[in-house]
Short mmCIF file of C-alpha atoms and ligand atoms in Angstrom, two decimals:
data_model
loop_
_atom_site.label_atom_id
_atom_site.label_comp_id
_atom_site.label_asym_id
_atom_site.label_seq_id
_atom_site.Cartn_x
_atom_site.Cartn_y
_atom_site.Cartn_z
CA UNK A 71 -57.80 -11.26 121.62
CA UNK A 72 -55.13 -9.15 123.23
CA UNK A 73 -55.22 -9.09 127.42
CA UNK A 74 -56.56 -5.21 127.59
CA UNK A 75 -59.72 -6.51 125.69
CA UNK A 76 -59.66 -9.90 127.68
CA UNK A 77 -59.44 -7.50 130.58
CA UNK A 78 -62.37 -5.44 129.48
CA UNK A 79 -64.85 -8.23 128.39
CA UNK A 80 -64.21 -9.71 132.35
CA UNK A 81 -65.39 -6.62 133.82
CA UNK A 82 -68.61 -6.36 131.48
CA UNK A 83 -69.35 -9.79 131.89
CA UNK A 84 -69.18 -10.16 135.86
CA UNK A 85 -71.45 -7.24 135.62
CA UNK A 86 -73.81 -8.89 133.13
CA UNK A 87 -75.40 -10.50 136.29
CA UNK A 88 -74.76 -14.01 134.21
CA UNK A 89 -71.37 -14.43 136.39
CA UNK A 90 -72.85 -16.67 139.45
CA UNK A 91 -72.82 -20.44 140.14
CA UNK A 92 -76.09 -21.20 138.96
CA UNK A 93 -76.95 -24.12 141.76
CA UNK A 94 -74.17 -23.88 144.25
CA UNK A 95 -74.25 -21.50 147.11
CA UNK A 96 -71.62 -20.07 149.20
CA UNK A 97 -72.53 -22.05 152.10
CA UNK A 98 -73.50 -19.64 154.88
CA UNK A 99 -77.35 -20.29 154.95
CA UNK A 100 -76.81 -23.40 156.38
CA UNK A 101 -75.20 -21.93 159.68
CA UNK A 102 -76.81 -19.57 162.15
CA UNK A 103 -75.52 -17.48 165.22
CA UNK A 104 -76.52 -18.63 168.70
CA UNK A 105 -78.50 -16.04 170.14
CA UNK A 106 -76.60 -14.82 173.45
CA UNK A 107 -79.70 -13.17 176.29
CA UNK A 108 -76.80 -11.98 178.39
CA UNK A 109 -74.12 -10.13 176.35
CA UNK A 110 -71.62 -8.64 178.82
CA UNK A 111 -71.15 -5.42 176.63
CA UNK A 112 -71.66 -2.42 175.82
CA UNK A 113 -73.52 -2.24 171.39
CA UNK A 114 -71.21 0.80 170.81
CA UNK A 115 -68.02 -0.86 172.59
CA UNK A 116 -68.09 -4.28 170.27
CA UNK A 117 -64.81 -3.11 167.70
CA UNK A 118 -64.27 -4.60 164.73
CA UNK A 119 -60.68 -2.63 163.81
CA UNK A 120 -58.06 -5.19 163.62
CA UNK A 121 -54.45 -4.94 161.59
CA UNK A 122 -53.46 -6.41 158.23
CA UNK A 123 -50.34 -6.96 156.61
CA UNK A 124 -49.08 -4.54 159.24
CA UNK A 125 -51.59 -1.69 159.06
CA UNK A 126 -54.42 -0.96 160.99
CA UNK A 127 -57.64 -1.77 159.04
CA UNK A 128 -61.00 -0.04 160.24
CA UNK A 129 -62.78 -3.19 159.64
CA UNK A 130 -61.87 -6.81 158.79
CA UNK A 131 -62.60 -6.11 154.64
CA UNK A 132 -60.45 -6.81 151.45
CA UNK A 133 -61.62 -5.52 148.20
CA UNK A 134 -60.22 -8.43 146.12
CA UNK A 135 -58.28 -8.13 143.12
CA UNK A 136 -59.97 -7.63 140.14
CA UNK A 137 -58.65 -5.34 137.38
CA UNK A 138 -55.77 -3.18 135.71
CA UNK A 139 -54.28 -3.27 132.06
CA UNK A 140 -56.59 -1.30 129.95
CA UNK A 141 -57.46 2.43 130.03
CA UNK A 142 -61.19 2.68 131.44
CA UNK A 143 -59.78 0.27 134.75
CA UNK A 144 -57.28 3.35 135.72
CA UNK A 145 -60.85 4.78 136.50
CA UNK A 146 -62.12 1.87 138.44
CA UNK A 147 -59.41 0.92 139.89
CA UNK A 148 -58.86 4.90 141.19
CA UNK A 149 -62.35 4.83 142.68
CA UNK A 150 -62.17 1.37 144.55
CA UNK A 151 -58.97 3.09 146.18
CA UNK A 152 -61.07 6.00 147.18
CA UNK A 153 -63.31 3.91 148.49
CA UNK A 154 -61.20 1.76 150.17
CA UNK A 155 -59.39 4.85 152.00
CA UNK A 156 -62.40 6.18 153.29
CA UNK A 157 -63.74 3.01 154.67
CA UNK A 158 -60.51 1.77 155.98
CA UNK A 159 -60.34 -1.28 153.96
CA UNK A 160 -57.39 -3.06 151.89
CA UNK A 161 -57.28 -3.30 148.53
CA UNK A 162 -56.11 -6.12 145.58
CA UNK A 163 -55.67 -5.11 142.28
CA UNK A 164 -56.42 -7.48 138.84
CA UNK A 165 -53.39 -9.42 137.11
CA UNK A 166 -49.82 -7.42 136.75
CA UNK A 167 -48.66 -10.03 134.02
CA UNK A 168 -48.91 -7.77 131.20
CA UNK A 169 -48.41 -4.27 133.18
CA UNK A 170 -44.86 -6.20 133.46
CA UNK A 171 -44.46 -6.80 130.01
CA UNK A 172 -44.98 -2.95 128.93
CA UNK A 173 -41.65 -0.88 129.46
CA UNK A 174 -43.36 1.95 131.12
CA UNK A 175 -45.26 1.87 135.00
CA UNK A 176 -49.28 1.22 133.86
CA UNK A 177 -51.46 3.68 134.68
CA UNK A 178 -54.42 1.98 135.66
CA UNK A 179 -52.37 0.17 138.21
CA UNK A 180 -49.78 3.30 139.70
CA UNK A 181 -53.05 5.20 140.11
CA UNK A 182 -53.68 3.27 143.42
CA UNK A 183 -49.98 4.05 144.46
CA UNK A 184 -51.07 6.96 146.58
CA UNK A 185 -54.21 4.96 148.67
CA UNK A 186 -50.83 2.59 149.57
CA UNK A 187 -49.75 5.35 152.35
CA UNK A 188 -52.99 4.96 154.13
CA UNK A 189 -54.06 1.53 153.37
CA UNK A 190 -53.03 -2.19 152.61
CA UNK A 191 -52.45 -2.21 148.39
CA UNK A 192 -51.82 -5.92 146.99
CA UNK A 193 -50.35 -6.77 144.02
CA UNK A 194 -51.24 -9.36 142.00
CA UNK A 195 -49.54 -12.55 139.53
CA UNK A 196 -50.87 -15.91 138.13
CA UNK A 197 -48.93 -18.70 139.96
CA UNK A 198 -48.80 -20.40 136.08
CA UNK A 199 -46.94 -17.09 135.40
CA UNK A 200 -44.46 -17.25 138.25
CA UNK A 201 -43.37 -20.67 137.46
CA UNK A 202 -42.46 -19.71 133.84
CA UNK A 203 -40.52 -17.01 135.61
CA UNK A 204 -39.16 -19.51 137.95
CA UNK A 205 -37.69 -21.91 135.39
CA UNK A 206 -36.06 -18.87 133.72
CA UNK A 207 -34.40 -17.05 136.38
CA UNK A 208 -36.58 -13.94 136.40
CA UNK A 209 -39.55 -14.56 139.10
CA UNK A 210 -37.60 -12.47 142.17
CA UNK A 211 -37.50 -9.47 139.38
CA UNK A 212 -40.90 -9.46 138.60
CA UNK A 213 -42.18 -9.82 142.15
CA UNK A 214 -39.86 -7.04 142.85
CA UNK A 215 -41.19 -4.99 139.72
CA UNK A 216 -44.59 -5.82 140.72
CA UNK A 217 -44.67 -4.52 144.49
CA UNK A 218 -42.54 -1.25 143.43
CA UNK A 219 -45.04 -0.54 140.95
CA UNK A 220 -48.31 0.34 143.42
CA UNK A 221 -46.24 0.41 147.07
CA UNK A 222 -47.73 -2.66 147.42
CA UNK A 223 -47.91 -4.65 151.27
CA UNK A 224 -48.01 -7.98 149.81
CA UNK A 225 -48.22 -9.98 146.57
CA UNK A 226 -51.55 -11.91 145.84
CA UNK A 227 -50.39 -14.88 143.71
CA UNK A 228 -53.76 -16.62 141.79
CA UNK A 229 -54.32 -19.96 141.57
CA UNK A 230 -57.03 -20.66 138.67
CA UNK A 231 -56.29 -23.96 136.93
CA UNK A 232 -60.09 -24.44 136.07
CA UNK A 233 -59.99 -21.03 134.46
CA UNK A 234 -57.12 -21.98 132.71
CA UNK A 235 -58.43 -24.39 131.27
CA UNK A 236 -61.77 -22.88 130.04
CA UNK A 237 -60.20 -19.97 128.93
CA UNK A 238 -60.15 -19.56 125.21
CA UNK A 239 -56.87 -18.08 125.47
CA UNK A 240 -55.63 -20.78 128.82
CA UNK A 241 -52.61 -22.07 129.19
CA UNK A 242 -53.50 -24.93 131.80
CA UNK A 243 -49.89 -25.31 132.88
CA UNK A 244 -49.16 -25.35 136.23
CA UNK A 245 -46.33 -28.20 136.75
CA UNK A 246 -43.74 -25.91 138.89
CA UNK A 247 -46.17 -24.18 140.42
CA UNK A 248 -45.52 -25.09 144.36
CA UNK A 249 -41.90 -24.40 144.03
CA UNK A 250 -42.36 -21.22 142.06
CA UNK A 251 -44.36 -20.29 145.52
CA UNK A 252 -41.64 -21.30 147.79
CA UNK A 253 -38.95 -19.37 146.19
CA UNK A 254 -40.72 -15.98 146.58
CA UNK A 255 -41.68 -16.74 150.20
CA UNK A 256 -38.44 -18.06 151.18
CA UNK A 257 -37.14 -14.43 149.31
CA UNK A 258 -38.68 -12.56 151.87
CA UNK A 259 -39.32 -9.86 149.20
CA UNK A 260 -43.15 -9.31 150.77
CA UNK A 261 -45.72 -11.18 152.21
CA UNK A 262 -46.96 -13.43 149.53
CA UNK A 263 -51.13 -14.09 149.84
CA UNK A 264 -52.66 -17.20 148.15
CA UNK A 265 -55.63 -16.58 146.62
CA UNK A 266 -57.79 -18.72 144.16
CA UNK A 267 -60.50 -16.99 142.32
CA UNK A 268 -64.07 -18.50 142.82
CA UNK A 269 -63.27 -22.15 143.30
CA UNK A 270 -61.49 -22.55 146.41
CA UNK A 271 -58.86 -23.98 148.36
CA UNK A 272 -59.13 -26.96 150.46
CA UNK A 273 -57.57 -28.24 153.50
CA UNK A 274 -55.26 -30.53 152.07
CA UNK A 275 -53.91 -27.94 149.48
CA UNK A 276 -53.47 -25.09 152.06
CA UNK A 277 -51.48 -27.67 153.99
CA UNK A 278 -49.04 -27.86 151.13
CA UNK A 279 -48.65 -24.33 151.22
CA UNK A 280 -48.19 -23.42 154.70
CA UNK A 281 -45.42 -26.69 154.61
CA UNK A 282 -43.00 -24.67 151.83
CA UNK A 283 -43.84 -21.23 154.59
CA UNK A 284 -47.04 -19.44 153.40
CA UNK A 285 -48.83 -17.39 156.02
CA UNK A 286 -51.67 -15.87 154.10
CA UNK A 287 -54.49 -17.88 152.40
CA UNK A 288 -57.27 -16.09 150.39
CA UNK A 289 -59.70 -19.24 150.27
CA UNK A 290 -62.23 -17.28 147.73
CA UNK A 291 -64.15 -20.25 147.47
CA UNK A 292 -67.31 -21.39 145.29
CA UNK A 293 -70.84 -19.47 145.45
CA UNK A 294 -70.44 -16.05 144.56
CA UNK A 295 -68.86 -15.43 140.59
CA UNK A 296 -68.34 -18.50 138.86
CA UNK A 297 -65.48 -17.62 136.62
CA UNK A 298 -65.91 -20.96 135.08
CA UNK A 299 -69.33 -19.67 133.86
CA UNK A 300 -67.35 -16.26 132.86
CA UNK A 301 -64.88 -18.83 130.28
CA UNK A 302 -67.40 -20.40 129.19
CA UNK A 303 -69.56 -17.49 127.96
CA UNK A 304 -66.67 -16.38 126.31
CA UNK A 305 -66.47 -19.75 124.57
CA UNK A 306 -67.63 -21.00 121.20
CA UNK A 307 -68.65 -24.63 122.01
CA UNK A 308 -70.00 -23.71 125.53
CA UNK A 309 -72.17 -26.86 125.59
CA UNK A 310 -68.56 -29.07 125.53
CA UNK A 311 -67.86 -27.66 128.81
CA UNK A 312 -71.03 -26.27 130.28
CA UNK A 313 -71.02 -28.87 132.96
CA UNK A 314 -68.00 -27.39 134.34
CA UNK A 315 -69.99 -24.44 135.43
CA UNK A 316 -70.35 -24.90 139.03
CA UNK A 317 -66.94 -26.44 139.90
CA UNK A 318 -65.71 -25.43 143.38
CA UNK A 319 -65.51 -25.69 147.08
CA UNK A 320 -68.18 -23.33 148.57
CA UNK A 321 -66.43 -20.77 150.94
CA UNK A 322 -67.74 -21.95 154.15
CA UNK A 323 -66.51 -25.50 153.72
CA UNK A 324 -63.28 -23.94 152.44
CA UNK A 325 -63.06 -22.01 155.76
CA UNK A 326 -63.49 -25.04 158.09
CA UNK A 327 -61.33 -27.26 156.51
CA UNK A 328 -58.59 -24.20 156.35
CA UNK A 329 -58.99 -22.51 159.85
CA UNK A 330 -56.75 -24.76 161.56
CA UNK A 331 -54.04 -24.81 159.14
CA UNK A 332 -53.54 -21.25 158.00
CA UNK A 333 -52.07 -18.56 160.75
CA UNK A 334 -54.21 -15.82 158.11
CA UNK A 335 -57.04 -17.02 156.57
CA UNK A 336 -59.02 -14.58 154.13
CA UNK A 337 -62.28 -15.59 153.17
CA UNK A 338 -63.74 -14.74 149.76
CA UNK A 339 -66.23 -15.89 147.02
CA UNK A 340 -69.69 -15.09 147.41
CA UNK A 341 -69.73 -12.68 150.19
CA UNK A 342 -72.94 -10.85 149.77
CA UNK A 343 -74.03 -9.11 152.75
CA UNK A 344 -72.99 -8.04 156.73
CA UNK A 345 -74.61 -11.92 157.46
CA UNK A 346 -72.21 -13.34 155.36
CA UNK A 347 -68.91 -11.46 156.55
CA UNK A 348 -69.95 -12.41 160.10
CA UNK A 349 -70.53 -15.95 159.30
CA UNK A 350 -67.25 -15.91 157.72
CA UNK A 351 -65.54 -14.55 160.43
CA UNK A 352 -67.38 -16.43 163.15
CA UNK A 353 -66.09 -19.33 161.10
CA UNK A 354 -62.79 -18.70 161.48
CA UNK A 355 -61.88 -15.92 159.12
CA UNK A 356 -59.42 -13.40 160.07
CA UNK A 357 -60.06 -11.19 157.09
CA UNK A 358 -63.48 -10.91 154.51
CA UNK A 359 -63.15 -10.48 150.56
CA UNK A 360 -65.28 -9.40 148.32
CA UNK A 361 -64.79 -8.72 144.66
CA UNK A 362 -67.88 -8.08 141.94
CA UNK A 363 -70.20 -7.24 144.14
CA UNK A 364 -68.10 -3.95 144.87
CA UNK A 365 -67.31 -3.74 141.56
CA UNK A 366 -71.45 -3.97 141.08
CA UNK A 367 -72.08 -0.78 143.63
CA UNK A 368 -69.08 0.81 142.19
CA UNK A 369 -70.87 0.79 138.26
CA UNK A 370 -74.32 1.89 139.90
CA UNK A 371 -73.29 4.77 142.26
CA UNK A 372 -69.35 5.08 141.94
CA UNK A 373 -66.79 4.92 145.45
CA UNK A 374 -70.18 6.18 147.70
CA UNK A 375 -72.16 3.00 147.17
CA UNK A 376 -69.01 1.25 148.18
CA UNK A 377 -68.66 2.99 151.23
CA UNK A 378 -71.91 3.12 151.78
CA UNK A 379 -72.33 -0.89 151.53
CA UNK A 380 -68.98 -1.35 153.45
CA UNK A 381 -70.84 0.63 156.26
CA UNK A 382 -73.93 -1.28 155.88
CA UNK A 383 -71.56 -4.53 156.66
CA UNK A 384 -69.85 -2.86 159.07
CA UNK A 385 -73.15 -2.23 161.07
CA UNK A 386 -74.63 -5.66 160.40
CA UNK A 387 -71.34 -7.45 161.96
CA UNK A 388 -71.31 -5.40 164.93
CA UNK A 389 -75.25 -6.22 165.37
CA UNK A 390 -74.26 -10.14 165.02
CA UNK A 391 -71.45 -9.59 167.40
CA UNK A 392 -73.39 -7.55 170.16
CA UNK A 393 -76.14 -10.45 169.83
CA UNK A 394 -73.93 -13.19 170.40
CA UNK A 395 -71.70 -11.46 173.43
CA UNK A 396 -68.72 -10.52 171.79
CA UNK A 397 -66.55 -7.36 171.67
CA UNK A 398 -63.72 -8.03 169.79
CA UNK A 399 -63.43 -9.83 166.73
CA UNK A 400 -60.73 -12.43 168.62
CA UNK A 401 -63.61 -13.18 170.77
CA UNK A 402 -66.47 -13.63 168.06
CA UNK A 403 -63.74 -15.88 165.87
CA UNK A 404 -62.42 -18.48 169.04
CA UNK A 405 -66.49 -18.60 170.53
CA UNK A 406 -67.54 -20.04 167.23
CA UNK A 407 -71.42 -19.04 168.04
CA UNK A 408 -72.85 -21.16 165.23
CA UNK A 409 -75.18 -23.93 165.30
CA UNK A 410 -75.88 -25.63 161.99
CA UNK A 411 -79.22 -25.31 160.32
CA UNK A 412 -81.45 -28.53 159.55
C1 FMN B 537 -63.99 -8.51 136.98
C2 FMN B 537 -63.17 -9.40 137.84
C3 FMN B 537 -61.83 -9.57 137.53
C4 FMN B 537 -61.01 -10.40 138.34
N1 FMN B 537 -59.67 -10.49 138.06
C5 FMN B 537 -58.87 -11.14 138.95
C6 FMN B 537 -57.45 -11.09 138.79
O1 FMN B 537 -56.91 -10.49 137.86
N2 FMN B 537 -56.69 -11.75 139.71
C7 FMN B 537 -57.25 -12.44 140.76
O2 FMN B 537 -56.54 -12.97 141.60
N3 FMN B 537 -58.59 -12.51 140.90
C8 FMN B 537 -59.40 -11.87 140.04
N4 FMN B 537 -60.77 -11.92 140.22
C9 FMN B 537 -61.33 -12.82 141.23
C10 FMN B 537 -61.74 -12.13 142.52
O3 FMN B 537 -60.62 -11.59 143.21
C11 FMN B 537 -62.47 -13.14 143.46
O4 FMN B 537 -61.56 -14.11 143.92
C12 FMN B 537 -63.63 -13.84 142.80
O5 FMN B 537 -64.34 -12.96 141.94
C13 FMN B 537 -64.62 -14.40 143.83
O6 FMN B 537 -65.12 -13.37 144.67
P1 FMN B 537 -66.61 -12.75 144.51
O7 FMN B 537 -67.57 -13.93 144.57
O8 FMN B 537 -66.73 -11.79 145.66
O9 FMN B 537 -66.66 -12.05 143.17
C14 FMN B 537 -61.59 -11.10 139.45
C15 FMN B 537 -62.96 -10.92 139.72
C16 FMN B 537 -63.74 -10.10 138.95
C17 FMN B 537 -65.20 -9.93 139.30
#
């Protein structure tokens, strides 16, 4: 199967509503906010702007990447930049790898080139990919080629070995991979963000990366799409691997074992609601992701039900912060108002 169809059946799958971990959650029910009787501020005061990859963000929210690379995502990837303008979000986009390959800029990618004035735009590479380019001399090229292609503020670089190895298609390769990381950060090129894509990143692997200099950790942990599940409904002897379905690190454990360790810490997988991005946040999050369920309001009511559930989340934080007595996001992250459920 070539990538633009690979590409295509992703989308229509993570929208088949089949996509989820079917047991494992997230992680957020099992915390909840200390009510505060005394806030010391004003509801309309509490702010939740904040800056990212040196721009100023509206509120603390990351559409993560998802797509590019076949002709209907120029359309979905133009409306998640509308979106994403008017709401004062950043934005990801899906795998470069094969935009890099074609000889000419990719439309469905360069169409978010213009949101990249007004807002955060990431690019995005597999790490498996970057150590192939590391080994033969090219990686600093095709970051380069990568970043020029959208204006982007940073590159995302995925790390997805259980995908890999589901895939049909995988390549489960990933000896290089750390040093393939270090060379672009110590390159200075652009921020580089570490991202995994549903299954998370510990403690003791973010520590590796912040030791070779990485700043910016995407944990997009387990609970939200499984992209396990994703492989393996794409796979001809699914019950070989089914039990691989709900691999992962749900994102709240991700966050507390990363907080410490990571001077930016994004937190992703299984964000579902304001409750959630709060949680996350109060947990130690600097940043909130979200991926299909965007790309879920985007395919019922197009860039308004993105904004409009962006300002639903928006709302629902604030409310969270007001009732705990914080107004600033600084102030809702270090007072940790969370007491663990039973
Ligand atoms: C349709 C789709 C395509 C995706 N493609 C990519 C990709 O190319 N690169 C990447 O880093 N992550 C990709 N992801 C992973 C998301 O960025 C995110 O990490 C993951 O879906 C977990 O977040 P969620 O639970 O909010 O969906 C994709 C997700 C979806 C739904």
């Amino acid at each position: 199967m070539s990538i633009a169809s690979r590409k295509e059946q992703h989308v229509n799958l993570s929208l088949s509503g089949k996509a989820t971990f079917r047991e494992k959650t997230a992680g957020f029910e099992r915390y909840e906010f200390e009510y505060c009787a005394l806030p010391e501020c004003d509801f309309r005061d509490v702010r939740v702007d904040t800056t990212f990859l040196g721009m100023p963000l509206r509120r603390p929210f990351l559409v993560t990447g998802m797509t590019g690379g076949y002709p209907d995502a120029a359309r979905i990837n133009a409306g998640i930049a509308e979106a994403c303008v008017q709401s004062g979000i950043a934005m990801g986009v899906g795998s470069m790898r094969a935009a890099l390959a074609a000889s000419a800029p990719d439309p469905s990618f360069t169409v978010v080139r213009e949101a990249s004035t007004e807002i955060p735009i990431i690019a995005n590479l597999g790490v498996a990919q970057l150590a192939i380019w590391h080994r033969d001399g090219s990686l600093l090229d095709m970051v380069d080629r990568a970043v020029d292609m959208i204006g982007a503020r940073a590159l995302a670089v995925h790390l997805n070995p259980l995908q890999e190895l589901l895939q049909p298609e995988g390549e489960p390769e990933f000896r290089g991979v750390l040093d393939a990381i270090a060379q672009v950060v110590a390159s200075e090129r652009t921020t580089v963000i570490v991202k995994e894509v549903g299954a998370g990143v510990s403690g003791a692997v973010a520590k590796r990366l912040v030791d070779v200099g990485v700043t910016h950790i995407d944990v997009a942990g387990a609970g939200g799409t499984s992209w396990a599940g994703i492989e393996i409904m794409r796979r001809s002897d699914a019950d070989q691997v089914d039990h691989l379905w709900d691999v992962g690190i749900p994102t709240a454990e991700c966050i507390r074992q990363c907080r410490d360790i990571v001077p930016t810490l994004i937190a992703s997988g299984g964000i579902t609601n304001g409750t959630d991005c709060a949680t996350a946040l109060a947990l130690g999050a600097h940043i909130v992701g979200s991926a299909r369920p965007l790309l879920e309001a985007f395919s019922r009511g197009g860039s308004d039900a993105i904004v409009q559930l962006v300002d639903a989340w928006e709302l629902h934080l604030r409310q969270w912060m007001f009732l705990t007595g914080c107004a600033s996001l600084d102030a809702f992250r270090s007072m940790s108002p969370l007491n663990t459920r039973a």
